[in-house]
Each structure stands twice: as structure tokens, then as C-alpha cells.
Coordinates of C-alpha atoms in Angstrom, one line a residue:
Chain X
M102 CA 0.0 0.0 0.0
L103 CA 2.7 2.4 1.1
R104 CA 4.9 1.4 -1.8
S105 CA 2.1 2.0 -4.3
Q106 CA 1.5 5.4 -2.8
F107 CA 5.2 6.2 -3.1
W108 CA 5.2 5.4 -6.8
K109 CA 2.0 7.2 -7.4
K110 CA 3.5 10.3 -5.8
F111 CA 6.8 9.8 -7.7
F112 CA 5.1 9.6 -11.1
E113 CA 2.7 12.5 -10.3
E114 CA 5.6 14.7 -9.3
T115 CA 7.7 13.6 -12.4
G116 CA 4.7 14.5 -14.6
E117 CA 4.3 17.9 -12.9
I118 CA 8.0 18.7 -13.4
A119 CA 7.8 17.7 -17.0
R120 CA 4.7 19.9 -17.5
F121 CA 6.6 22.8 -15.7
T122 CA 9.5 22.3 -18.0
G123 CA 7.3 22.2 -21.1
R124 CA 5.7 25.5 -19.9
L125 CA 9.2 26.9 -19.5
F126 CA 10.2 26.0 -23.1
S127 CA 6.9 27.4 -24.4
Q128 CA 7.7 30.8 -22.8
W129 CA 11.4 30.8 -23.3
F130 CA 11.4 32.5 -26.7
K131 CA 8.2 34.5 -26.4
P132 CA 8.5 38.2 -26.0
P133 CA 8.7 40.3 -23.8
Y134 CA 12.2 39.2 -22.9
E135 CA 13.1 40.0 -19.3
I136 CA 16.7 41.0 -20.1
T137 CA 17.3 43.2 -17.1
E138 CA 16.0 40.6 -14.7
F139 CA 18.0 37.9 -16.5
L140 CA 21.2 39.9 -16.1
R141 CA 20.4 40.6 -12.4
Q142 CA 20.0 36.9 -11.9
C143 CA 23.3 36.2 -13.7
F144 CA 24.9 38.5 -11.2
I145 CA 23.3 36.9 -8.2
I146 CA 23.5 33.3 -9.4
G147 CA 26.9 33.5 -11.1
Y148 CA 29.0 36.3 -9.6
K149 CA 27.9 35.8 -6.1
S150 CA 28.6 32.1 -6.1
L151 CA 32.2 32.7 -7.3
P152 CA 33.9 33.0 -3.8
L153 CA 32.3 29.7 -2.5
V154 CA 33.1 27.8 -5.7
M155 CA 36.7 29.1 -5.7
L156 CA 37.3 28.2 -2.1
T157 CA 35.8 24.7 -2.3
T158 CA 37.4 23.8 -5.6
F159 CA 40.8 25.1 -4.5
I160 CA 40.6 22.9 -1.4
M161 CA 39.4 20.0 -3.5
G162 CA 42.4 20.2 -5.8
L163 CA 44.8 20.4 -3.0
V164 CA 43.3 17.6 -0.9
L165 CA 42.9 15.3 -4.0
T166 CA 46.6 15.8 -4.8
M167 CA 47.7 15.0 -1.2
Q168 CA 45.5 11.9 -1.1
I169 CA 46.7 10.4 -4.5
R170 CA 50.4 11.1 -4.1
P171 CA 51.2 8.2 -1.8
F172 CA 49.7 5.6 -4.2
L173 CA 51.5 7.0 -7.1
I174 CA 54.8 6.9 -5.1
D175 CA 54.1 3.2 -4.4
Y176 CA 53.8 2.5 -8.1
G177 CA 56.8 4.8 -9.0
V178 CA 54.8 7.1 -11.1
E179 CA 54.7 10.3 -9.0
S180 CA 55.7 12.3 -12.0
Q181 CA 52.2 11.5 -13.5
L182 CA 50.5 13.3 -10.6
P183 CA 49.6 16.6 -12.4
A184 CA 48.3 14.7 -15.4
M185 CA 46.2 12.3 -13.4
V186 CA 44.7 14.8 -11.0
G187 CA 44.2 17.2 -14.0
I188 CA 42.2 14.7 -16.0
A189 CA 40.1 13.7 -12.9
I190 CA 39.3 17.4 -12.2
V191 CA 38.5 18.5 -15.7
R192 CA 36.5 15.4 -16.7
E193 CA 34.5 14.6 -13.6
I194 CA 35.3 16.0 -10.2
G195 CA 35.3 19.7 -11.2
P196 CA 31.9 19.8 -12.9
V197 CA 30.2 17.5 -10.4
I198 CA 31.5 19.1 -7.2
T199 CA 30.9 22.6 -8.6
A200 CA 27.4 21.6 -9.6
L201 CA 26.7 20.1 -6.1
I202 CA 27.9 23.2 -4.4
F203 CA 25.8 25.2 -6.9
A204 CA 22.8 23.1 -6.0
G205 CA 23.3 23.7 -2.3
K206 CA 23.7 27.4 -2.7
I207 CA 21.5 28.4 -5.6
G208 CA 18.9 25.5 -5.6
S209 CA 18.0 26.2 -2.0
S210 CA 18.0 30.0 -2.4
I211 CA 15.7 29.9 -5.5
G212 CA 13.4 27.4 -3.8
A213 CA 13.2 29.5 -0.6
E214 CA 12.9 32.8 -2.4
L215 CA 10.1 31.7 -4.8
G216 CA 8.4 29.7 -1.9
S217 CA 8.4 32.8 0.3
M218 CA 7.1 34.9 -2.6
K219 CA 4.3 32.4 -3.2
V220 CA 3.4 32.3 0.5
T221 CA 3.3 36.1 0.9
E222 CA 1.3 36.5 -2.3
Q223 CA 4.1 38.4 -4.1
I224 CA 3.7 36.2 -7.1
D225 CA 0.0 37.1 -7.3
A226 CA 0.9 40.8 -6.8
M227 CA 3.2 40.5 -9.8
E228 CA 0.5 39.1 -12.0
V229 CA -1.9 41.8 -10.9
S230 CA 0.8 44.3 -11.8
G231 CA 0.8 43.3 -15.5
T232 CA 3.8 40.9 -15.2
N233 CA 3.9 37.3 -16.3
P234 CA 5.4 35.9 -13.0
F235 CA 6.5 32.6 -14.7
K236 CA 8.5 34.5 -17.3
Y237 CA 9.9 37.1 -14.8
L238 CA 10.8 34.7 -12.0
V239 CA 11.2 31.2 -13.5
V240 CA 12.5 31.7 -17.1
T241 CA 15.1 34.2 -16.0
R242 CA 16.4 32.1 -13.1
V243 CA 16.6 28.9 -15.1
L244 CA 18.4 30.6 -17.9
A245 CA 20.8 32.3 -15.6
A246 CA 21.5 29.0 -13.8
T247 CA 22.0 27.2 -17.1
F248 CA 24.5 29.7 -18.4
M249 CA 26.3 30.6 -15.2
L250 CA 27.2 27.1 -14.0
P251 CA 29.4 26.2 -17.0
L252 CA 31.4 29.4 -16.4
L253 CA 31.7 28.6 -12.7
V254 CA 32.9 25.1 -13.7
I255 CA 35.7 26.5 -15.9
L256 CA 36.8 28.9 -13.2
G257 CA 36.5 26.2 -10.6
D258 CA 38.6 23.8 -12.7
A259 CA 41.3 26.5 -13.0
V260 CA 41.4 27.1 -9.3
A261 CA 41.3 23.4 -8.5
L262 CA 44.3 22.9 -10.8
Y263 CA 46.1 25.7 -9.0
G264 CA 45.4 23.9 -5.7
T265 CA 46.8 20.8 -7.3
Y266 CA 50.0 22.7 -8.3
L267 CA 50.4 23.8 -4.7
G268 CA 49.8 20.3 -3.5
V269 CA 52.4 18.9 -5.9
N270 CA 54.9 21.4 -4.6
M271 CA 54.2 20.6 -0.9
S272 CA 56.4 17.5 -1.0
G273 CA 58.5 18.2 -4.0
V274 CA 59.5 20.8 -6.6
T275 CA 57.7 21.1 -9.9
S276 CA 58.0 24.4 -11.8
F277 CA 54.8 26.2 -12.7
D278 CA 55.5 25.8 -16.5
L279 CA 56.3 22.1 -16.1
F280 CA 53.1 21.5 -14.1
W281 CA 50.8 23.1 -16.6
T282 CA 52.6 21.4 -19.5
K283 CA 52.1 18.1 -17.9
V284 CA 48.4 18.8 -17.3
F285 CA 47.6 20.1 -20.7
R286 CA 49.7 17.5 -22.6
N287 CA 47.4 14.8 -21.2
L288 CA 44.2 16.7 -21.7
S289 CA 42.4 16.4 -25.0
F290 CA 39.3 18.0 -26.6
S291 CA 37.3 15.0 -25.7
D292 CA 38.1 15.5 -22.0
V293 CA 37.0 19.1 -22.0
L294 CA 34.0 19.2 -24.3
P295 CA 31.7 16.6 -22.6
A296 CA 32.4 18.0 -19.2
F297 CA 31.6 21.5 -20.4
V298 CA 28.4 20.4 -22.2
K299 CA 27.1 18.4 -19.2
S300 CA 27.5 21.4 -16.9
F301 CA 24.8 23.2 -18.9
F302 CA 22.5 20.3 -18.1
F303 CA 23.5 20.4 -14.4
G304 CA 22.8 24.2 -14.3
F305 CA 19.4 23.6 -16.0
A306 CA 18.5 20.9 -13.5
V307 CA 19.4 23.1 -10.5
G308 CA 17.4 26.0 -11.9
I309 CA 14.3 24.1 -12.9
V310 CA 14.0 22.1 -9.7
G311 CA 14.6 25.1 -7.5
C312 CA 12.0 27.1 -9.4
Y313 CA 9.5 24.2 -9.5
K314 CA 9.8 23.5 -5.8
G315 CA 9.5 27.2 -4.9
Y316 CA 6.7 28.0 -7.3
Y317 CA 4.5 25.3 -6.0
S318 CA 5.5 25.7 -2.4
K319 CA 2.9 24.8 0.2
K320 CA 1.5 27.5 2.4
G321 CA 3.3 28.5 5.5
T322 CA 6.9 28.8 6.7
E323 CA 7.2 25.0 6.9
G324 CA 6.3 24.8 3.2
V325 CA 9.1 27.3 2.3
G326 CA 11.6 25.2 4.3
Q327 CA 10.5 22.1 2.6
S328 CA 10.8 23.7 -0.8
A329 CA 14.4 24.8 -0.2
N330 CA 15.3 21.4 1.2
S331 CA 13.7 19.3 -1.4
A332 CA 15.2 21.6 -4.2
V333 CA 18.7 20.7 -3.0
V334 CA 18.0 17.0 -2.5
L335 CA 16.3 16.5 -5.9
S336 CA 18.7 18.6 -7.9
S337 CA 21.7 16.8 -6.3
V338 CA 20.2 13.5 -7.3
L339 CA 19.5 14.8 -10.8
I340 CA 23.1 15.9 -11.1
F341 CA 24.3 12.3 -10.5
I342 CA 21.7 10.9 -12.9
I343 CA 22.7 13.4 -15.6
D344 CA 26.3 12.6 -15.0
L345 CA 25.6 8.9 -15.5
I346 CA 23.7 9.5 -18.7
A347 CA 26.5 11.9 -19.9
V348 CA 29.1 9.2 -19.4
Q349 CA 27.1 6.7 -21.4
V350 CA 26.4 9.2 -24.2
T351 CA 30.1 10.2 -24.5
G352 CA 31.0 6.5 -24.6
V353 CA 28.5 6.0 -27.5
L354 CA 29.9 9.0 -29.3
G355 CA 33.5 7.7 -28.8
L356 CA 34.6 10.5 -26.6
N357 CA 35.7 8.4 -23.6
Chain R
M55 CA -17.5 58.3 20.2
H56 CA -17.2 56.8 16.8
T57 CA -17.8 60.0 14.9
T58 CA -16.9 58.5 11.5
E59 CA -19.4 55.6 11.6
N60 CA -21.3 55.1 8.4
K61 CA -24.5 54.0 10.0
E62 CA -26.3 57.0 8.8
R63 CA -25.3 56.6 5.1
P64 CA -28.3 55.4 3.1
A65 CA -27.4 52.5 0.9
Q66 CA -29.7 53.8 -1.8
N67 CA -27.4 56.8 -2.4
A68 CA -24.7 54.5 -3.5
E69 CA -27.1 52.5 -5.5
Q70 CA -27.8 55.5 -7.6
G71 CA -24.2 55.5 -8.9
K72 CA -23.2 53.6 -12.1
A73 CA -22.5 49.9 -11.5
V74 CA -18.7 49.4 -12.0
M75 CA -18.7 45.7 -11.0
A76 CA -21.2 42.9 -10.9
V77 CA -20.8 39.4 -9.8
R78 CA -23.7 37.1 -10.7
N79 CA -24.4 33.5 -9.7
L80 CA -20.7 32.7 -9.1
Y81 CA -19.7 29.1 -8.3
K82 CA -16.2 28.1 -7.3
S83 CA -15.1 24.8 -5.9
F84 CA -11.7 23.2 -5.0
G85 CA -12.1 19.5 -5.6
S86 CA -15.3 18.5 -3.7
H87 CA -15.1 21.5 -1.4
K88 CA -17.7 24.1 -2.7
V89 CA -16.4 27.6 -1.7
L90 CA -18.8 29.9 -3.5
I91 CA -22.4 28.8 -4.3
D92 CA -24.5 31.1 -6.5
F93 CA -22.9 34.2 -5.0
S94 CA -23.9 37.6 -6.4
V95 CA -22.7 41.1 -5.5
S96 CA -22.6 44.5 -7.2
L97 CA -20.5 47.6 -6.7
H98 CA -21.4 51.1 -7.8
S99 CA -19.1 54.1 -8.4
G100 CA -18.1 55.8 -5.2
E101 CA -19.5 53.1 -3.0
N102 CA -17.8 51.1 -0.3
V103 CA -19.1 47.6 0.0
V104 CA -17.9 45.2 2.7
V105 CA -18.1 41.5 2.2
L106 CA -18.3 40.1 5.7
G107 CA -17.7 36.5 6.5
K108 CA -15.8 34.3 8.9
S109 CA -12.3 32.9 8.1
G110 CA -12.3 30.3 5.4
S111 CA -15.7 31.4 4.1
G112 CA -14.4 32.1 0.6
K113 CA -14.0 35.9 0.8
S114 CA -10.4 35.9 -0.6
V115 CA -11.4 33.4 -3.3
L116 CA -14.2 35.8 -4.4
I117 CA -11.8 38.7 -4.6
K118 CA -9.2 36.6 -6.5
C119 CA -11.9 35.6 -9.0
I120 CA -12.8 39.3 -9.5
I121 CA -9.2 40.2 -10.3
G122 CA -8.7 37.2 -12.5
L123 CA -6.2 35.3 -10.4
L124 CA -8.7 32.4 -10.1
K125 CA -11.1 31.2 -12.7
P126 CA -14.7 30.6 -11.5
D127 CA -16.4 27.3 -12.3
S128 CA -19.4 29.2 -13.6
G129 CA -21.1 32.6 -13.2
A130 CA -20.5 36.1 -14.5
I131 CA -18.0 38.7 -13.3
E132 CA -18.2 42.0 -15.1
V133 CA -15.8 44.8 -14.2
L134 CA -16.1 48.1 -15.9
G135 CA -18.1 46.5 -18.7
E136 CA -15.7 43.6 -19.3
S137 CA -16.3 40.0 -18.6
I138 CA -13.3 39.0 -16.5
P139 CA -13.3 35.2 -17.1
D140 CA -13.5 35.7 -20.9
L141 CA -10.5 38.1 -21.2
N142 CA -7.2 37.1 -22.7
D143 CA -4.0 38.0 -20.9
E144 CA -3.6 41.3 -22.7
A145 CA -7.1 42.5 -22.0
L146 CA -6.9 41.3 -18.4
D147 CA -3.7 43.3 -18.0
A148 CA -5.5 46.4 -19.4
I149 CA -8.4 46.0 -17.0
R150 CA -6.1 45.3 -14.1
M151 CA -4.6 48.8 -14.6
K152 CA -8.0 50.2 -13.4
I153 CA -8.3 47.9 -10.4
G154 CA -6.2 48.3 -7.3
F155 CA -5.6 45.2 -5.1
L156 CA -4.5 45.5 -1.5
F157 CA -3.3 42.0 -0.5
Q158 CA -3.9 40.6 2.9
S159 CA -0.2 39.9 3.4
N160 CA 0.7 43.3 1.7
A161 CA 2.7 41.4 -0.9
L162 CA 5.6 43.9 -1.0
Y163 CA 8.6 42.6 -3.0
D164 CA 11.2 41.9 -0.3
S165 CA 14.1 42.3 -2.7
M166 CA 13.1 45.8 -3.8
T167 CA 13.1 49.2 -2.0
V168 CA 9.9 51.0 -1.3
R169 CA 10.5 53.2 -4.4
E170 CA 11.1 50.1 -6.6
N171 CA 7.9 48.5 -5.2
L172 CA 5.9 51.5 -6.2
E173 CA 7.5 51.9 -9.5
F174 CA 6.9 48.2 -10.4
P175 CA 3.2 48.4 -11.5
L176 CA 4.0 51.7 -13.4
R177 CA 6.8 50.1 -15.4
R178 CA 5.2 46.7 -15.9
H179 CA 1.8 47.8 -17.2
S180 CA 3.3 49.0 -20.5
I181 CA 2.7 52.6 -19.6
T182 CA 5.1 55.1 -21.3
L183 CA 6.2 57.6 -18.6
M184 CA 9.2 59.8 -18.3
H185 CA 11.5 59.1 -15.4
E186 CA 10.5 62.4 -13.7
D187 CA 6.8 61.5 -14.0
V188 CA 7.4 58.1 -12.4
D189 CA 9.3 59.8 -9.6
Q190 CA 6.6 62.3 -9.0
L191 CA 3.8 59.6 -9.0
V192 CA 5.8 57.6 -6.4
K193 CA 6.3 60.6 -4.2
D194 CA 2.6 61.6 -4.5
A195 CA 1.5 58.1 -3.6
L196 CA 3.8 58.0 -0.6
E197 CA 2.6 61.5 0.5
D198 CA -1.0 60.1 0.4
V199 CA -0.1 57.5 3.0
K200 CA 2.2 59.9 4.9
L201 CA 5.3 57.8 4.5
A202 CA 7.4 59.9 2.1
H203 CA 10.5 59.4 4.3
T204 CA 10.5 55.6 3.7
I205 CA 11.2 55.9 -0.1
D206 CA 14.6 54.3 0.0
M207 CA 13.9 51.8 2.8
M208 CA 13.5 48.0 2.3
P209 CA 10.1 46.4 3.3
A210 CA 11.9 44.4 6.1
E211 CA 12.8 47.7 7.8
L212 CA 9.2 48.8 8.1
S213 CA 6.6 48.0 10.8
G214 CA 3.4 46.0 9.9
G215 CA 1.3 49.1 9.7
M216 CA 3.9 50.9 7.6
R217 CA 4.0 48.0 5.2
K218 CA 0.2 48.0 4.9
R219 CA 0.3 51.7 4.0
I220 CA 3.1 51.2 1.5
A221 CA 1.1 48.4 -0.1
L222 CA -1.9 50.8 -0.2
A223 CA 0.3 53.4 -1.9
R224 CA 1.3 50.9 -4.5
T225 CA -2.4 50.0 -5.0
L226 CA -3.2 53.7 -5.5
I227 CA -0.3 54.6 -7.8
L228 CA -2.3 53.7 -11.0
K229 CA -5.3 55.8 -9.8
P230 CA -7.7 52.8 -10.0
A231 CA -11.4 53.1 -10.5
I232 CA -12.0 50.2 -8.2
I233 CA -10.0 49.1 -5.2
L234 CA -10.2 45.6 -3.8
Y235 CA -9.1 45.3 -0.2
D236 CA -8.4 41.8 1.2
E237 CA -8.6 41.9 5.0
P238 CA -7.0 45.4 5.3
T239 CA -6.8 45.4 9.1
T240 CA -6.1 41.8 9.8
G241 CA -3.1 41.3 12.1
L242 CA -2.8 45.0 13.0
D243 CA -3.1 46.5 16.5
P244 CA -6.3 48.5 17.2
I245 CA -4.5 51.9 16.7
T246 CA -2.8 51.0 13.5
S247 CA -6.0 49.3 12.4
R248 CA -7.9 52.6 12.9
E249 CA -5.2 54.5 11.0
I250 CA -5.7 52.1 8.0
I251 CA -9.4 52.5 8.2
D252 CA -9.1 56.4 8.2
L253 CA -6.7 56.1 5.3
I254 CA -9.1 54.0 3.3
K255 CA -11.7 56.7 3.8
E256 CA -9.3 59.4 2.9
V257 CA -8.4 57.6 -0.3
Q258 CA -12.1 57.1 -1.0
Q259 CA -12.7 60.8 -0.8
K260 CA -9.7 61.8 -2.8
Y261 CA -9.9 59.3 -5.6
H262 CA -13.7 58.6 -5.6
A263 CA -12.9 55.0 -6.3
A264 CA -15.4 52.2 -5.6
S265 CA -14.1 49.8 -3.0
L266 CA -14.9 46.2 -2.3
I267 CA -13.5 45.4 1.2
I268 CA -13.2 41.8 2.4
S269 CA -13.2 41.8 6.2
H270 CA -14.3 40.2 9.4
D271 CA -13.2 43.2 11.5
M272 CA -16.4 44.7 12.8
N273 CA -14.8 48.1 13.5
C274 CA -13.7 48.3 9.8
V275 CA -17.2 47.3 8.7
R276 CA -18.9 49.8 10.9
M277 CA -16.7 52.7 9.9
V278 CA -16.3 52.1 6.2
A279 CA -19.3 50.2 4.8
D280 CA -22.0 51.9 2.8
R281 CA -23.4 48.4 2.3
V282 CA -22.6 45.0 3.9
V283 CA -22.9 41.7 2.1
M284 CA -22.9 38.7 4.4
L285 CA -21.0 35.7 2.9
I286 CA -22.1 32.7 4.8
D287 CA -21.7 29.1 3.6
G288 CA -20.6 30.4 0.2
R289 CA -23.8 32.3 -0.4
N290 CA -24.9 35.9 -0.3
Y291 CA -26.8 35.3 2.9
R292 CA -28.0 38.9 3.5
E293 CA -27.3 42.4 2.3
G294 CA -27.9 45.8 3.9
T295 CA -26.5 48.7 5.7
Y296 CA -24.6 48.2 9.0
A297 CA -27.5 49.7 10.8
E298 CA -30.0 47.3 9.2
L299 CA -27.9 44.2 9.8
I300 CA -27.1 45.0 13.5
Q301 CA -30.8 44.9 14.2
S302 CA -31.3 41.5 12.6
E303 CA -32.6 38.8 14.8
D304 CA -31.2 36.0 12.6
P305 CA -28.7 34.1 14.8
A306 CA -26.2 33.6 11.9
I307 CA -26.0 37.4 11.5
K308 CA -26.2 38.2 15.2
A309 CA -23.1 36.1 15.7
F310 CA -21.0 38.6 13.8
F311 CA -22.4 41.7 15.6
E312 CA -22.4 40.5 19.2

């Protein structure tokens, strides 16, 4: 009984999100274009996430290097450390970790903001003021999340690699030029492109889930909290599912 | 003591004005829960009509149907000669410019200053105005509610009463012909509540707008209403002046006035 209720709820919610996404695409290209609000959201979603992304990816690069080094020493291939960590960061860890941090910061903030606007009738007030709230609030945020995350991933990768460089030099000496030469010599177009492309999907997932959860928030402060929380949980799960699909697709396309 | 009571206002004076809004035989349900059942009400220019009902009786649903935020199941809603349920988005936007809506929760945009909150309807309703004109309209609206000094403040910095007045200023900025008030005094202390009631009356005198006020605050009803419509069990249970209704022996009506 409980299991059937779970699946019923699961499929209902999946259907609702699909419908919400369909509504988004139907409004995406329709004028009026909320350019000012889109740029404001790019600033909030992209620029304001930069310090957190920089800090966490820097630590990630440093720690990853320190953790991997002993194993490479055991196998006598310590010189491959920059190449190995570089590939791991660019192909997988950089996009996924940045997306998860992004989901935690932006997914929750969109869910809570729209949820609170819903509960306090601000969305209704917007509609009464001659504004299409879906376009003004949802389309701009989803677009901003979709386009800002790939930029954050690129910057995050660069900072993580700088962390790796410092990690490499903690127990040895590798020149700055040599480090970057080793990283880039082992990186190819097929490493960078799929990672870059999938980060657009990660950003879209975080944006759409945050907006959906906030837009249909239940009444009351508890509803707002639940919206923020479930936005983070669902978008984090979606990031892993998209990542799994991306690996399969790149394999089929011969980019692995 | 209550010098501003409207007991003495004859309802028929208001009735003589032109009808600006008419709701006829309105039905609205949510699932199996019937909220409005064959509900009818009219509003004439310059008139203050209060819809009185207990919490959860469908008052807010009624007002949201009138502004087009909810679609009724059946029935007619005519506002300024337009049938609201039949309007497309563009026409609805045009008619909404002539209707002010004061939300129960004020609905001020948290992320905007008071100035931006007031500018929002002006900029969004496709009205071509010079920057100076927008500025002047914002200042005038704030003067009307005696809060000109809050222009650059954020809503979070204001008290509940101030937020209500700012929301009223935003409602007034487009100089609406009809103002819909959703529980304007709910959650306010008696003094602030009285200030808001006085403000509603001042606004009425200044703009000559017709007002539909949703309330269960008897002070507000007594002081503002030209006509009271009792919304009980989703129906227009009784209609009359405050003076007429307070004398009713019907227990359902007496319960409100005791």
C-alpha cells in the first residue's frame, strides 16, 4: 500500500515537473524578454557564487593531490600526478563538485525565495501588476543557472588545478611551467567538451528544480523550508543521474 | 464616540451611482469543497461595499476571482463593462490597470526598496512615462499614505502598519477606479487598524474609487461600509447597511455583531 502510494506520488511529481519544464520552453522564446531581470539573476547566481566555488574547488584540488600522491609513489609514477589529477578534475570532479555546491547554494536560495514569494502573495501581486510571473521569475532564473554554471565550472577547474599545483609542490619541486605542460599535454578536446556540455544540463536541472519547488511551495513557513530542502536534494540526485547519462552518451559518441 | 461611523449613510445613495462591478451567480469549488455557491454582489461608483464572513468562508477566493487570479467554475464577473473570465492576458492586463488590489499579506517585494515596489506596476503595465513622472507619482503616492521618508527603505525595515500603508500606496499609484481590499486590518493592533481605516476613507474621498472590502473586522465594517454583504456558507446570505444588519434577529447574522 505504502509502496504504491510512493510510486503514485513519484510519477505524479515527475509529470508535474515535465509539465513545468514544457511551460518553460513554451515561454522561453516568447517576448517580452526580461533582459534586465536575467542579467540581475546572472549577477546573483553566477558572480555571487564565485567565492564559494573558488574556495571549495581550491581545497578539493589540494586535498585530492595530497591523497593520491602516496599511491603514485608506491607505483613509482609520481611524475604523473599533475596529469592524473588534472584529468580527474576536468572530466569529472570539477563539474560534479561545482554543480553540487551550486545546487546547495542556488537551488536552496531559488526554492526558498520563490516559496516565500508564493506564501506572501508576491507572485499574485506580480500578476496583478501586469507581469507574467512565470517569465519574470522562472525563465530568468533557469536561464541564468543554465549559463552561469558552465562558467563557474571553468573557473572552478582552473582554481582546483592551481590547488593541485600547490599540492604537488608541498612535497617536491615542480616548476609552474612544467606542471601546466604536464596537465595540458594529457588533456584532449574529448576530455573538456563533454564536461563543459554536461555542466549546462547540471545548471538547468538546478534552476528548474529550484523554481518548481519554490513556485509550488505549500503555504506557511514550513512549506518554504521544505521547498528549499527538497530543491537541494532533488537537484543533487539529478546531477548524478545526468552525469551517469553523460558518461554513457560520451561513450557511445566515442569521446571516452 | 465613533464620529466616523457610516450608520447614517443610506445604501440607496450609493445604489444611484453607475455599476462598476457585478458578480452574478458565481460558483467556485476546489475538488469536492464548494467555496462559492450562487454568489452575487454588485458595486457602484463611489461606493464602499464590505463582504463580511468568517475565516475560510471564501472571501479571498471571491476577490481573486474578480481580479482574474482564479477562474470561477461558472457565473459572470463584469468589471467596468468587461467579462473577466473571458478576457485574454492582454485584455486582463489592461483592465487590471483600473483595479487596485491590497493584498492581505501586503505582498511587497522583499528584494526591492519602497521606491522600486511602487515603480513596479508603473513600469510593468506598458505605460510610457518619463523618469521624472514616475518619480513624481511615487512621491505623491507616498505622501498620500504619509510615508514619504521611507522611499529608499526596504520592506523588512518597516513595521506591519507601515508595510500596509506602502502596499496601499502601491495600490493607488495607478489611480484605480475600483479598489479591492483583502482583509486590510487583519493582524494589526487597534490603533494601526484605525489608521488604516481612516486612510481607506481618505483615499475614497480623494480618488472617488469604488471599494470592495473583504473583512471580518467589525470596526472596519462599521466605519467604512455603505453596504454590507454577508457571505455565509458560500452564499450571499443577506445584504444591507450596517444599521440594518445589526438589528437583525437572525442568529447567523447576530453572531457577527455580538
